[in-house]
Short mmCIF file of C-alpha atoms in Angstrom, two decimals:
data_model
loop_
_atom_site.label_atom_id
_atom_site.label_comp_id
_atom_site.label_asym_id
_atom_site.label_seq_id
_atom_site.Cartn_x
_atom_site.Cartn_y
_atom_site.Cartn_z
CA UNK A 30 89.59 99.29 94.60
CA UNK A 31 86.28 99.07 95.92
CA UNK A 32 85.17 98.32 99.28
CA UNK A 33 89.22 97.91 100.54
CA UNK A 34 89.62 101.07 102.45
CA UNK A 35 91.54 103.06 100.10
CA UNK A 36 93.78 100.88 98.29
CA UNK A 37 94.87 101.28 94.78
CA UNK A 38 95.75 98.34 91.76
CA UNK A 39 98.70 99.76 90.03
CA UNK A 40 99.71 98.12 86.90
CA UNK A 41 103.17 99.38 85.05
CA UNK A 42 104.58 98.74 81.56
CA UNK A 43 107.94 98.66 82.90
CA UNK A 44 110.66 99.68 80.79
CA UNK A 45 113.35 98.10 82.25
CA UNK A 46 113.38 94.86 85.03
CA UNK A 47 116.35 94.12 86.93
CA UNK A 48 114.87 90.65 87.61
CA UNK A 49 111.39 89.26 86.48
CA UNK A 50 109.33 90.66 83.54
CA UNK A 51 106.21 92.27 83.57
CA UNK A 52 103.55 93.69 83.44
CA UNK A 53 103.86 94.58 86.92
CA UNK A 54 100.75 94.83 89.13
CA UNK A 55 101.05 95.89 93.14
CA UNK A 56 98.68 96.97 95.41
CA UNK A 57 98.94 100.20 97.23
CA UNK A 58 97.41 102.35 100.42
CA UNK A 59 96.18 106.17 99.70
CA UNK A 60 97.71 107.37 102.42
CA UNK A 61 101.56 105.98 101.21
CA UNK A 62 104.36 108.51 100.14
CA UNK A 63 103.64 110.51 96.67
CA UNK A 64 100.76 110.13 94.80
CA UNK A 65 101.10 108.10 91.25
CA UNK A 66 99.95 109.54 88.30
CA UNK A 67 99.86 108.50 84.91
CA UNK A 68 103.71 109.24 83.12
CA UNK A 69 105.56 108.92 86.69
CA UNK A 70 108.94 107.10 86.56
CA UNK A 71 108.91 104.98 89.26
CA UNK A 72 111.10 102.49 90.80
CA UNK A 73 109.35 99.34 92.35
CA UNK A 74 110.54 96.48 94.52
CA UNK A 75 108.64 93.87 95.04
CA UNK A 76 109.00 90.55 96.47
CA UNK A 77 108.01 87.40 95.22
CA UNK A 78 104.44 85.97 96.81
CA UNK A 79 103.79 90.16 98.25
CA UNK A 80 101.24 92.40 97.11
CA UNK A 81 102.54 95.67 98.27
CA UNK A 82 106.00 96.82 97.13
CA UNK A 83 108.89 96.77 99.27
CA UNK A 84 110.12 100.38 98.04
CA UNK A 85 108.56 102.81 95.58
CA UNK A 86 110.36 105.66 94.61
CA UNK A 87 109.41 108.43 92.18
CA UNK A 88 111.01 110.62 89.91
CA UNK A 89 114.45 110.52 88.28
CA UNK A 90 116.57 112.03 90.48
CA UNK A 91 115.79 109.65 93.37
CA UNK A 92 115.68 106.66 91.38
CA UNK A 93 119.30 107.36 90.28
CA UNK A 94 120.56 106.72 93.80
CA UNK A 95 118.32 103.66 94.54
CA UNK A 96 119.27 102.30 90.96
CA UNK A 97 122.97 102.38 91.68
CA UNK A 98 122.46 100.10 94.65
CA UNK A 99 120.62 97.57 92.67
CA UNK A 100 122.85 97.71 90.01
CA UNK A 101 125.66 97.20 92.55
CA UNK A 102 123.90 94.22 94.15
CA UNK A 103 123.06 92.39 90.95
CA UNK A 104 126.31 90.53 90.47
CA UNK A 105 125.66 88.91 93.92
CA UNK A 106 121.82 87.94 93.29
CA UNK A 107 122.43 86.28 90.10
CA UNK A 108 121.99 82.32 91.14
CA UNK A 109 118.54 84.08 92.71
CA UNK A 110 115.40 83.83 91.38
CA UNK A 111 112.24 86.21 91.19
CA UNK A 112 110.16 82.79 92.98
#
């Protein structure tokens, strides 16, 4: 984005949502963890009213791991809403 330091819109056609629907837009620094490039899987979490994710993780094998907690947690969050 122009004139904000290095800071990137990211929009996603999500495949799957574990709460909310889509599309999903974020901002996000340069500088933070792997690069995204068109194709990536990626796992986002983002809370309701934020601009930058909570977590991103990329690639398959580590969103295996991350998904299993979420999937774990969703019985519990389901009286929650996405805001």
């Amino acid at each position: 984005m122009p004139g904000t330091g290095g800071v990137q819109r990211v929009t996603l056609a999500a495949s799957r949502y574990y709460k909310g629907g889509g599309p999903v837009t974020f901002l996000r620094d340069d500088a933070a963890g792997v690069p995204l490039r068109l194709g990536d899987q990626v796992l986002v979490g983002l809370s309701p009213g934020l601009t930058h994710p909570d977590r991103t993780v990329v690639g398959e094998a580590d969103i295996a791991s991350v998904r299993a907690g979420i999937v774990a947690a969703l019985p519990a969050s389901r009286g929650t809403s996405c805001g």
